[in-house]
Amino acid sequence: MIAINLATCFLAVLGTFLAVFEWTAAKRREFLYLYMTTERPDSEYFHSARHRRRQFAIMLFSFILLTCKEIYANSVLYRPTALMQLDWHPLSSVSPLLLYTELVSVLFLGLAFLMGPRRLYTRLQKWFNYQLIGITVVFALLVMTRQVTDVFPTFYRVYLGVVVIAIIAGTCRGKAESRLPQSLAFALLAVGVFGNTILFHRIATFAALFLFNTLLLQNIMEQYEEVEFDRHRMHRERQVVVSFLETMGNAYSTVFDLPQVLRMIMESSLKATGATSGAIFLKDSSGKLQAKLSRGFFPPMYDNTEPEYRARRTELLQTRMLEQQFNMSEGVIGQVARTGEPMLIMDVRKAGVMSDKVTEFMRNRSMVLVPLTIQDEVLGVMAVLNRETAIAFDEDDQGILQSLADHAAFAIRNAAMVAELAQKERLDRELQIAHQIQQQLLPRECPQLPGFDLAALGEAALEVGGDYYDFFWINDRRLGIVVADVSGKGIPAAMTMAIIRSIFRSQSREERSARDVITATNSVIFPDLRRDMFVTAFYGILDVNARTLAWCRAGHEPVIAVQSEGGLQVIAPSGAALGIADESVFDDIIVEQQIYLAPGDSVLIYTDGITEAMNSSGEEFGIDRLKATMASNGCPDGASIIAKVERAVHSFVGSAPQHDDMTMVLVRAR
């Protein structure tokens, strides 16, 4: 009996030391994944290491309870003078507190051995909490009612038997090689209880602890092998990442554009995984994944069509592959991009990703696909195919490729930002040049006419706008006036504006009316103007001697005339915009209007940037406010009227940004 007690106590202490060793190793492994590797904190490796540390922390606590119980039992209950008398005494003679401690330690051991699969941990934790609370409440009630000595040993037997049966049932879900030892160890605990004698109980406890320590030693050996494997994997992974970063760092001193970055990423990926081919798909502005690069022979996916010319088979298949694009939910490319999880395919032919016709010569048909992500934003997908050796890709290759992809995503984003900045700088230079050209095309100043006062304003929403105005002499008494608005903004609108300006000037000959000039202008530009562009225009002829203004309105804003006799009028003769209708339709729509300008009369020609100017509430300035401003002009000259309208518009808009060009021309008779 003495030998069994001492051996049982020794096994409990040994189990405690083994659990401490396991817990320390698991803790180091967790910190290793967190601080010493390129693993992400949300990776499966990191979560598994943390879960294992929790598992052995629970196991350590259970062995500490068993050790304390054994030391107390050997020093107090099993004194040498009383051992022979207690050998065959019933189990009820043992202290209920020791039985309670043993029951709690068995619960902790069961939780530790059953929480192998991480997904079961939450449910097991709830089950364990309920059991622990239950036996504690029962023990406390029996102590308070002073029935613990009589009742608790019986409760201990029955309850431990039920718990052990549940634990044994749970161990059947664990590893096959550890099911029998675990089940046998817990069964021995139950058998020892139902043996009804202390000697039988001690022998069963000794055998159970022996099995538990054997399992711990076996687990230590397995953990050592796993750590060595992980160390090799992390060393290889670190070499790949460091080599890639060195390559990218050296490239910053040379030309660094997106195609070059993609080539370096793919070369590093093929070298790291030993693949013969690979491809990179990036998400475009429409949200689709477009093939941007391929290396080696990477056939098109989900395409069974055989090329027409066998001699150019490889070239045609590669061209077809680079034309492929996938939605975020289409094929394996879309699945990896949507889920953000890597994918390992052992045989692309059996998986239906590639056909037999394009894979028959490959040594193996395995493929690894990994997402290119930055802060949960998916930039694209990288895939490698057909390893050089006959061995297929494995999870080790998948992990290495994912680590490289995490760093590659930053390089892709940086290259894209560099390209965007370069394009913006180039566009800014082009806009600056176009702005200078546009300013040279606009009149430097308004003509000085006897009996008339001309004023103009032109403010572009962008550096180069689509609005323009122009004055030019047709003969010594007739002045041509043009105010036009080209659809769109930027350089295309400015170039169209320059063309329209030249056409109006070339078509304005001495005897032509305003209607003749504007119809001829439409006939010239209609065949060549892009279908998504049009031009609204006002073309007028001011006869200085006759004091008349004749004009046509090609889809342009109405003219506001303030006359001493007729008051304020909004005049809008019919007419279609330039470039949207051919000569036969346009000529039937356009109408010429003419008014006489007495001293004090004025005419305002403007673009829709004036009436459609919006404030921060989304409300437009509108023609009514423009009419009210013109009706109360009281200004001595045309420049003062233009300035007053400009102030009214800016006061209404406030701090809201300018969305459209604003152009005005005022003709005032003196």
XYZ file of C-alpha atoms in Angstrom:
670
model
C 0.000 0.000 0.000
C 2.852 2.370 0.834
C 4.517 1.678 -2.513
C 1.291 2.252 -4.436
C 0.617 5.526 -2.605
C 4.134 6.829 -3.177
C 4.108 5.754 -6.835
C 0.726 7.419 -7.374
C 1.998 10.608 -5.748
C 5.122 10.483 -7.924
C 3.030 10.080 -11.085
C 0.878 13.059 -10.087
C 3.996 15.205 -9.562
C 5.491 13.930 -12.841
C 2.269 14.760 -14.674
C 2.418 18.275 -13.235
C 5.964 18.787 -14.541
C 5.038 17.375 -17.953
C 2.015 19.684 -18.124
C 4.242 22.645 -17.178
C 6.640 21.666 -19.964
C 3.796 21.368 -22.483
C 2.259 24.688 -21.404
C 5.620 26.485 -21.673
C 6.272 25.012 -25.123
C 2.799 26.021 -26.314
C 3.299 29.547 -24.972
C 6.635 29.897 -26.756
C 5.093 28.605 -29.943
C 2.266 31.142 -29.695
C 4.705 34.024 -29.180
C 6.855 32.673 -31.997
C 3.930 32.882 -34.427
C 2.989 36.327 -33.153
C 6.375 38.069 -33.093
C 8.919 36.005 -34.993
C 7.145 35.015 -38.207
C 5.198 36.569 -41.032
C 2.042 34.760 -39.905
C -0.950 37.047 -39.480
C -2.550 37.143 -35.989
C -5.770 35.781 -37.485
C -4.055 32.815 -39.169
C -4.898 29.215 -38.339
C -1.345 28.577 -37.087
C -1.599 31.336 -34.489
C -5.074 30.317 -33.294
C -4.004 26.676 -32.986
C -0.985 27.642 -30.874
C -3.127 29.784 -28.569
C -5.729 27.031 -28.279
C -3.041 24.502 -27.328
C -1.714 26.819 -24.625
C -5.197 27.057 -23.108
C -5.558 23.290 -23.291
C -2.373 22.622 -21.344
C -3.128 25.385 -18.855
C -6.310 23.498 -17.931
C -4.404 20.205 -17.822
C -1.734 21.772 -15.598
C -4.374 22.953 -13.147
C -5.944 19.480 -12.993
C -2.581 17.832 -12.251
C -1.866 20.435 -9.572
C -5.161 19.474 -7.903
C -4.295 15.766 -8.159
C -0.805 16.375 -6.754
C -2.140 18.369 -3.798
C -4.716 15.661 -3.122
C -2.089 12.896 -3.232
C 0.339 14.759 -0.974
C -2.415 15.489 1.537
C -3.685 11.906 1.428
C -0.222 10.422 1.973
C 0.695 12.804 4.783
C -2.604 12.764 6.707
C -4.900 9.880 5.840
C -2.434 7.168 4.894
C -0.068 7.330 7.835
C 2.162 4.245 8.183
C 0.525 3.317 11.475
C -2.909 3.222 9.920
C -2.180 1.848 6.494
C -2.883 -1.792 7.267
C -6.155 -0.920 8.915
C -7.285 1.188 5.956
C -6.294 -1.205 3.198
C -9.659 -2.880 2.983
C -11.809 -0.209 4.541
C -14.700 1.087 2.451
C -14.183 4.152 0.289
C -16.641 6.096 2.431
C -13.947 6.373 5.092
C -11.991 8.774 2.846
C -12.479 12.500 3.477
C -15.347 13.961 1.358
C -13.128 16.982 0.636
C -10.597 14.703 -1.074
C -13.361 13.074 -3.078
C -14.629 16.515 -4.140
C -11.089 17.567 -5.138
C -10.628 14.393 -7.159
C -13.965 14.885 -8.901
C -13.052 18.468 -9.884
C -9.636 17.370 -11.158
C -11.265 14.646 -13.285
C -13.569 17.283 -14.791
C -10.566 19.476 -15.647
C -8.718 16.509 -17.143
C -11.735 15.608 -19.242
C -12.020 19.182 -20.531
C -8.301 19.301 -21.371
C -8.298 16.015 -23.280
C -11.582 16.688 -25.065
C -10.819 20.250 -26.265
C -8.503 19.054 -29.019
C -10.651 20.367 -31.902
C -10.750 24.150 -31.508
C -14.299 24.459 -32.821
C -15.631 22.343 -29.894
C -14.003 24.464 -27.204
C -16.928 26.848 -26.638
C -19.495 24.072 -26.183
C -17.149 22.080 -23.928
C -16.483 25.140 -21.798
C -20.217 25.613 -21.186
C -20.638 21.921 -20.341
C -17.707 22.047 -17.929
C -19.021 25.185 -16.207
C -22.419 23.569 -15.633
C -20.834 20.409 -14.169
C -18.468 22.320 -11.894
C -21.245 24.541 -10.575
C -23.480 21.513 -10.043
C -21.070 19.437 -7.944
C -19.970 22.513 -5.979
C -23.575 23.361 -5.104
C -24.277 19.752 -4.058
C -21.130 19.611 -1.916
C -21.930 22.949 -0.262
C -25.522 21.908 0.505
C -24.363 18.636 2.051
C -21.819 20.487 4.183
C -24.465 22.925 5.421
C -26.896 20.098 6.233
C -24.103 18.052 7.888
C -24.779 15.073 5.639
C -21.616 15.308 3.563
C -19.904 12.341 5.245
C -22.856 10.028 4.736
C -24.168 11.110 1.341
C -21.283 12.578 -0.692
C -19.273 9.321 -1.236
C -22.353 7.755 -2.843
C -22.975 10.895 -4.903
C -19.274 10.865 -5.843
C -19.470 7.322 -7.219
C -22.607 7.846 -9.262
C -21.672 11.270 -10.591
C -18.092 10.301 -11.444
C -19.389 7.276 -13.310
C -21.730 9.426 -15.409
C -19.019 12.028 -16.102
C -16.488 9.372 -17.099
C -18.979 7.797 -19.503
C -19.539 11.222 -21.103
C -15.787 11.824 -21.340
C -15.161 8.394 -22.876
C -17.887 9.097 -25.441
C -16.188 12.404 -26.224
C -12.754 10.844 -26.680
C -14.129 8.805 -29.570
C -14.027 12.032 -31.619
C -10.320 12.578 -30.991
C -7.279 11.131 -32.721
C -7.566 7.422 -33.482
C -4.225 6.562 -31.858
C -5.177 8.231 -28.547
C -8.797 7.097 -28.232
C -8.050 3.781 -26.465
C -5.489 5.080 -23.895
C -7.677 8.055 -22.968
C -10.818 5.962 -22.659
C -8.982 3.322 -20.614
C -7.484 5.920 -18.253
C -10.846 7.504 -17.462
C -12.480 4.065 -17.213
C -9.917 3.022 -14.584
C -10.907 6.024 -12.471
C -14.530 4.908 -12.553
C -13.692 1.243 -11.890
C -11.588 2.230 -8.898
C -14.529 4.087 -7.419
C -16.970 1.231 -7.861
C -14.474 -1.225 -6.367
C -15.647 0.095 -2.975
C -12.254 -0.284 -1.242
C -9.366 2.120 -0.805
C -6.775 -0.374 -2.067
C -8.643 -1.024 -5.282
C -9.185 2.726 -5.718
C -5.457 3.438 -5.250
C -4.428 0.806 -7.791
C -6.900 2.144 -10.358
C -5.749 5.741 -9.756
C -2.115 4.667 -10.198
C -2.897 2.945 -13.504
C -4.916 5.934 -14.759
C -2.134 8.407 -13.919
C 0.374 6.117 -15.602
C -1.671 6.209 -18.814
C -2.128 9.989 -18.591
C 1.637 10.504 -18.234
C 2.274 8.163 -21.148
C -0.082 10.233 -23.300
C 1.694 13.427 -22.241
C 5.116 11.994 -23.109
C 3.802 10.866 -26.483
C 2.354 14.323 -27.091
C 5.680 15.946 -26.177
C 7.431 13.877 -28.844
C 4.794 14.803 -31.418
C 5.067 18.463 -30.475
C 8.826 18.319 -30.898
C 8.401 16.976 -34.435
C 5.798 19.642 -35.232
C 8.029 22.410 -33.888
C 10.927 21.175 -36.001
C 8.668 21.063 -39.052
C 7.352 24.570 -38.333
C 10.878 25.849 -37.803
C 11.878 24.495 -41.200
C 8.749 25.967 -42.795
C 9.246 29.375 -41.176
C 12.925 29.430 -42.126
C 12.036 28.690 -45.738
C 9.221 31.229 -45.629
C 11.499 33.907 -44.181
C 14.103 33.277 -46.878
C 11.455 33.648 -49.582
C 10.050 36.870 -48.111
C 13.477 38.428 -47.458
C 14.615 37.571 -50.982
C 11.442 39.091 -52.404
C 11.818 42.270 -50.334
C 15.444 42.630 -51.434
C 14.366 42.281 -55.061
C 11.639 44.877 -54.633
C 13.983 47.212 -52.748
C 16.573 47.088 -55.529
C 13.864 47.799 -58.094
C 12.979 51.125 -56.474
C 16.232 52.569 -57.796
C 15.192 51.787 -61.389
C 11.979 52.077 -63.369
C 9.189 50.956 -61.049
C 5.875 50.451 -62.803
C 3.046 47.976 -62.256
C 3.932 45.514 -65.068
C 7.503 45.312 -63.771
C 6.269 44.715 -60.204
C 3.951 41.935 -61.388
C 6.808 40.258 -63.260
C 9.041 40.309 -60.168
C 6.234 38.966 -57.978
C 5.564 36.102 -60.352
C 9.255 35.221 -60.725
C 9.648 35.114 -56.933
C 6.498 32.981 -56.596
C 7.642 30.435 -59.175
C 11.069 30.224 -57.553
C 9.644 29.810 -54.037
C 7.143 27.081 -54.920
C 8.996 25.326 -57.734
C 6.069 25.874 -60.106
C 6.506 25.971 -63.872
C 3.765 28.511 -64.548
C 1.629 31.095 -62.831
C -0.758 33.978 -63.360
C -1.919 37.131 -61.589
C -5.483 38.446 -61.765
C -6.214 42.000 -60.580
C -9.559 43.622 -59.884
C -10.391 46.364 -62.376
C -12.613 49.424 -61.989
C -15.731 47.375 -62.809
C -15.005 44.906 -59.998
C -14.030 42.040 -62.318
C -10.830 40.030 -61.968
C -8.807 40.518 -65.143
C -5.750 38.432 -66.072
C -2.781 40.820 -66.053
C 0.239 38.524 -66.316
C 1.167 34.900 -66.933
C 4.491 33.086 -66.838
C 5.199 29.695 -68.341
C 2.330 27.830 -69.935
C -0.774 28.733 -67.936
C -3.784 27.542 -69.991
C -7.156 29.312 -69.928
C -9.515 28.055 -67.237
C -12.960 26.590 -67.895
C -12.221 26.608 -71.643
C -12.375 23.355 -73.626
C -12.061 24.913 -77.083
C -9.079 23.594 -79.034
C -7.117 26.247 -81.023
C -7.676 26.171 -84.762
C -3.970 26.170 -85.658
C -1.988 23.413 -83.947
C 1.354 25.026 -84.848
C 0.492 28.099 -82.765
C -1.398 26.183 -80.081
C 0.562 27.428 -77.054
C 0.622 31.032 -78.246
C -3.109 31.086 -78.945
C -3.966 29.501 -75.592
C -1.826 32.060 -73.759
C -3.516 34.900 -75.631
C -6.919 33.493 -74.772
C -5.932 33.160 -71.116
C -4.853 36.820 -70.873
C -8.272 37.817 -72.210
C -10.079 35.998 -69.397
C -11.886 37.828 -66.616
C -13.997 36.532 -63.755
C -16.683 37.976 -61.537
C -16.204 37.884 -57.767
C -18.392 34.772 -57.553
C -17.184 33.002 -60.703
C -14.861 29.994 -60.696
C -12.004 29.330 -58.309
C -10.517 32.772 -59.007
C -13.720 34.494 -57.923
C -14.124 32.167 -54.935
C -10.646 32.944 -53.572
C -11.194 36.680 -54.098
C -14.628 36.608 -52.454
C -13.666 34.538 -49.397
C -10.132 35.882 -48.972
C -8.952 32.317 -48.254
C -6.233 30.409 -50.159
C -7.100 27.266 -52.092
C -5.106 24.113 -52.857
C -6.272 22.015 -55.828
C -4.577 18.647 -56.183
C -5.759 18.038 -59.762
C -7.144 20.867 -61.907
C -8.452 18.364 -64.425
C -10.541 16.415 -61.909
C -11.711 19.678 -60.334
C -12.981 20.837 -63.732
C -10.782 23.947 -63.745
C -8.796 22.987 -66.868
C -9.541 20.505 -69.618
C -7.675 17.324 -70.549
C -6.603 18.851 -73.856
C -4.349 21.455 -72.243
C -3.009 19.466 -69.266
C -2.008 16.118 -70.758
C 1.716 16.945 -70.826
C 1.960 18.276 -67.223
C 3.919 16.206 -64.692
C 1.363 17.092 -62.035
C -1.791 19.124 -62.223
C -1.879 20.708 -58.788
C -2.558 24.416 -58.322
C -2.297 26.893 -55.450
C -4.386 30.075 -55.429
C -3.935 32.853 -52.852
C -5.664 36.234 -52.453
C -3.769 39.515 -52.764
C -5.226 41.553 -49.903
C -4.452 44.722 -47.946
C -6.467 45.363 -44.778
C -9.304 43.088 -45.934
C -9.388 44.779 -49.359
C -8.945 42.262 -52.173
C -6.669 43.519 -54.956
C -6.630 40.279 -56.910
C -5.612 36.619 -56.943
C -2.289 34.911 -57.658
C -2.096 31.303 -58.870
C 0.783 28.884 -59.534
C 0.449 25.652 -61.493
C 2.312 22.444 -62.366
C 5.225 21.919 -59.974
C 8.533 21.017 -61.623
C 8.768 17.734 -59.711
C 6.189 14.972 -59.799
C 5.178 15.847 -56.220
C 2.047 17.966 -55.938
C 1.840 21.216 -54.009
C 1.065 20.914 -50.291
C -0.055 23.169 -47.445
C 3.554 24.209 -46.864
C 3.702 25.664 -50.391
C 0.318 27.292 -49.851
C 1.522 29.003 -46.662
C 4.721 30.248 -48.301
C 2.846 31.597 -51.314
C 0.323 33.338 -49.041
C 3.105 35.024 -47.052
C 4.704 36.231 -50.268
C 1.303 37.416 -51.539
C 0.749 39.482 -48.379
C 3.945 41.443 -49.076
C 3.322 41.482 -52.823
C -0.041 43.177 -52.295
C 1.713 46.173 -50.728
C 4.084 46.372 -53.693
C 1.146 46.239 -56.121
C -0.702 48.967 -54.241
C 2.427 51.161 -54.137
C 3.076 50.658 -57.852
C -0.552 51.502 -58.648
C -0.316 54.669 -56.541
C 2.943 55.658 -58.262
C 1.281 55.115 -61.642
C -1.737 57.183 -60.583
C 0.478 60.021 -59.362
C 2.522 59.948 -62.567
C -0.642 59.978 -64.647
C -2.054 62.832 -62.581
C 1.139 64.851 -62.997
C 1.112 64.170 -66.732
C -2.552 65.151 -66.949
C -1.895 68.298 -64.915
C 0.839 69.290 -67.357
C -1.448 68.610 -70.310
C -4.258 70.596 -68.696
C -1.909 73.471 -68.031
C -0.814 73.520 -71.669
C -4.417 73.231 -72.875
C -5.424 76.034 -70.510
C -2.762 78.276 -71.992
C -3.987 77.449 -75.500
C -7.587 78.124 -74.493
C -6.712 81.477 -72.962
C -4.963 82.439 -76.180
C -8.106 81.561 -78.167
C -10.441 83.678 -76.010
C -10.627 87.426 -76.768
C -8.108 89.435 -74.768
C -10.643 92.260 -74.443
C -14.079 93.184 -75.690
C -14.275 95.293 -78.885
C -14.882 99.022 -78.515
C -17.932 99.968 -80.600
C -19.528 103.348 -81.254
C -22.920 103.413 -79.510
C -22.476 100.038 -77.768
C -20.834 98.673 -74.664
C -19.689 95.014 -74.625
C -18.668 93.019 -71.522
C -17.861 89.326 -70.958
C -17.034 86.809 -68.210
C -15.606 83.292 -68.466
C -14.959 81.069 -65.402
C -14.043 77.414 -65.955
C -15.096 74.783 -63.404
C -11.979 72.785 -64.285
C -8.677 74.165 -65.428
C -9.898 73.613 -68.980
C -13.611 74.077 -69.637
C -16.013 73.579 -72.526
C -17.532 77.098 -72.517
C -16.215 79.861 -74.704
C -17.163 83.188 -76.205
C -15.787 85.051 -79.210
C -16.036 88.387 -81.041
C -14.904 88.920 -84.625
C -15.607 91.495 -87.337
C -17.465 90.225 -90.389
C -17.109 93.585 -92.138
C -16.711 97.180 -91.045
C -20.250 97.411 -89.619
C -21.196 93.841 -88.603
C -19.735 92.102 -85.533
C -20.059 88.342 -85.019
C -20.758 87.185 -81.436
C -20.502 83.539 -80.351
C -21.277 81.983 -76.966
C -21.058 78.170 -76.905
C -21.053 75.300 -74.426
C -19.357 72.036 -75.438
C -20.629 68.966 -73.569
C -18.079 67.548 -71.167
C -15.045 69.050 -69.514
C -11.293 68.885 -69.777
C -9.098 68.515 -72.836
C -11.670 66.886 -75.211
C -14.120 69.743 -74.626
C -11.377 72.348 -75.043
C -10.174 70.818 -78.324
C -13.748 70.691 -79.646
C -14.150 74.319 -78.590
C -11.102 75.311 -80.650
C -12.521 73.513 -83.702
C -15.947 75.155 -83.312
C -14.296 78.567 -82.998
C -12.432 78.083 -86.271
C -15.552 76.843 -88.095
C -17.674 79.808 -86.979
C -15.016 82.257 -88.127
C -14.543 80.550 -91.482
C -18.303 80.342 -92.183
C -19.078 83.965 -91.234
C -18.803 85.697 -94.591
C -20.101 89.146 -95.462
C -23.514 88.407 -96.915
C -24.485 85.429 -94.761
C -27.212 85.669 -92.153
C -26.929 84.249 -88.654
C -29.105 81.306 -89.703
C -26.915 80.559 -92.737
C -23.762 80.561 -90.632
C -25.075 78.296 -87.877
C -26.592 75.762 -90.314
C -23.322 75.656 -92.269
C -21.416 75.121 -89.016
C -23.649 72.163 -88.106
C -23.158 70.641 -91.563
C -19.379 70.754 -91.104
C -19.153 69.279 -87.605
C -22.016 66.748 -87.702
C -20.126 63.985 -89.595
C -17.011 64.230 -87.408
C -18.296 65.034 -83.911
C -18.347 62.079 -81.517
C -21.817 60.668 -80.929
C -21.527 61.273 -77.178
C -20.736 64.973 -77.667
C -22.798 67.977 -78.727
C -22.511 71.764 -78.668
C -25.093 74.346 -77.647
C -24.373 77.715 -79.234
C -25.566 81.282 -79.606
C -24.487 82.992 -82.807
C -25.446 86.616 -83.317
C -24.639 89.448 -85.708
C -24.611 92.958 -84.240
C -25.194 95.600 -86.919
C -23.622 98.749 -85.506
C -25.215 101.094 -88.052
C -28.728 99.603 -87.960
C -28.512 99.036 -84.156
C -29.958 95.522 -84.545
C -28.964 92.169 -83.112
C -29.926 89.103 -85.174
C -29.178 85.679 -83.740
C -29.909 81.954 -83.748
C -30.026 79.665 -80.733
C -28.716 76.129 -81.346
C -30.137 74.463 -78.231
C -28.595 77.212 -76.093
C -30.009 79.034 -73.075
C -32.651 81.742 -73.755
C -31.526 85.332 -74.189
C -32.590 87.922 -71.591
C -33.326 91.304 -73.161
C -34.006 94.438 -71.106
C -35.577 97.138 -73.314
C -36.844 100.583 -72.455
C -40.151 99.991 -74.243
C -40.779 96.252 -73.916
C -39.332 95.736 -70.443
C -37.567 92.467 -69.559
C -38.071 89.587 -71.986
C -36.825 86.013 -72.144
C -36.427 85.257 -75.843
C -35.948 81.640 -76.927
C -36.228 81.009 -80.678
C -36.293 77.313 -81.569
C -33.160 75.418 -82.515
C -31.353 72.103 -81.933
C -27.857 71.672 -80.533
C -24.982 71.374 -82.993
C -23.890 67.846 -83.849
C -27.053 65.909 -82.932
C -29.035 66.230 -86.180
C -28.073 66.216 -89.848
C -28.643 69.109 -92.231
C -32.190 68.174 -93.280
C -33.509 68.060 -89.706
C -31.414 70.911 -88.313
C -32.450 73.394 -91.037
C -36.148 72.795 -90.350
C -35.769 73.498 -86.627
C -33.471 76.535 -86.507
C -35.128 79.988 -86.396
C -33.467 83.416 -86.571
C -34.528 86.213 -84.183
C -33.825 89.967 -84.463
C -34.377 92.912 -82.106
C -33.685 96.653 -82.235
C -31.482 98.064 -79.459
C -32.385 101.574 -78.365
C -30.100 103.521 -76.034
C -30.184 101.917 -72.564
C -31.292 98.507 -73.871
C -29.187 95.469 -72.987
C -29.021 91.777 -73.962
C -27.487 89.043 -71.774
C -26.204 85.827 -73.361
C -25.105 83.140 -70.894
C -24.460 79.404 -70.490
C -26.270 76.959 -68.193
C -23.471 77.266 -65.643
C -25.181 80.493 -64.487
C -28.743 79.237 -64.028
C -27.712 75.761 -62.807
C -25.214 76.979 -60.201
C -26.092 75.132 -56.966
C -25.682 75.974 -53.316
C -24.850 73.500 -50.553
C -28.534 72.497 -50.286
C -28.647 71.411 -53.933
C -30.864 74.350 -54.968
C -30.186 75.968 -58.368
C -29.780 79.707 -58.952
C -32.407 79.506 -61.696
C -33.577 81.856 -64.400
C -35.993 83.688 -62.073
C -33.144 84.943 -59.870
C -31.209 85.893 -62.999
C -34.197 87.877 -64.322
C -34.607 89.634 -60.980
C -30.937 90.602 -60.980
C -31.161 91.966 -64.536
C -34.419 93.827 -63.856
C -32.825 95.849 -61.069
C -29.572 96.596 -62.844
C -29.208 100.366 -62.409
C -25.612 100.023 -63.591
C -23.795 102.589 -65.729
C -22.087 100.144 -68.099
C -21.984 96.529 -69.259
C -19.038 95.537 -67.057
C -20.969 96.650 -63.962
C -23.975 94.529 -64.964
C -21.766 91.454 -65.505
C -20.093 92.033 -62.128
C -23.483 92.359 -60.423
C -24.737 89.060 -61.869
C -21.474 87.366 -60.893
C -21.783 88.597 -57.294
C -25.388 87.413 -57.111
C -24.441 83.921 -58.295
C -21.457 83.592 -55.939
C -23.485 84.911 -53.005
C -26.166 82.303 -53.685
C -23.709 79.419 -54.150
C -21.653 80.266 -51.075
C -18.943 77.712 -50.262
C -20.353 75.013 -52.560
C -17.915 73.927 -55.309
C -18.417 75.149 -58.870
C -19.798 72.256 -60.943
C -19.971 73.884 -64.375
C -18.317 76.621 -66.406
C -19.898 80.071 -66.142
C -19.845 82.291 -69.229
C -21.700 85.563 -69.923
C -21.657 88.188 -72.685
C -23.579 91.456 -72.343
C -24.445 93.826 -75.203
C -25.588 97.273 -73.974
C -26.684 100.089 -76.244
C -25.645 103.630 -75.389
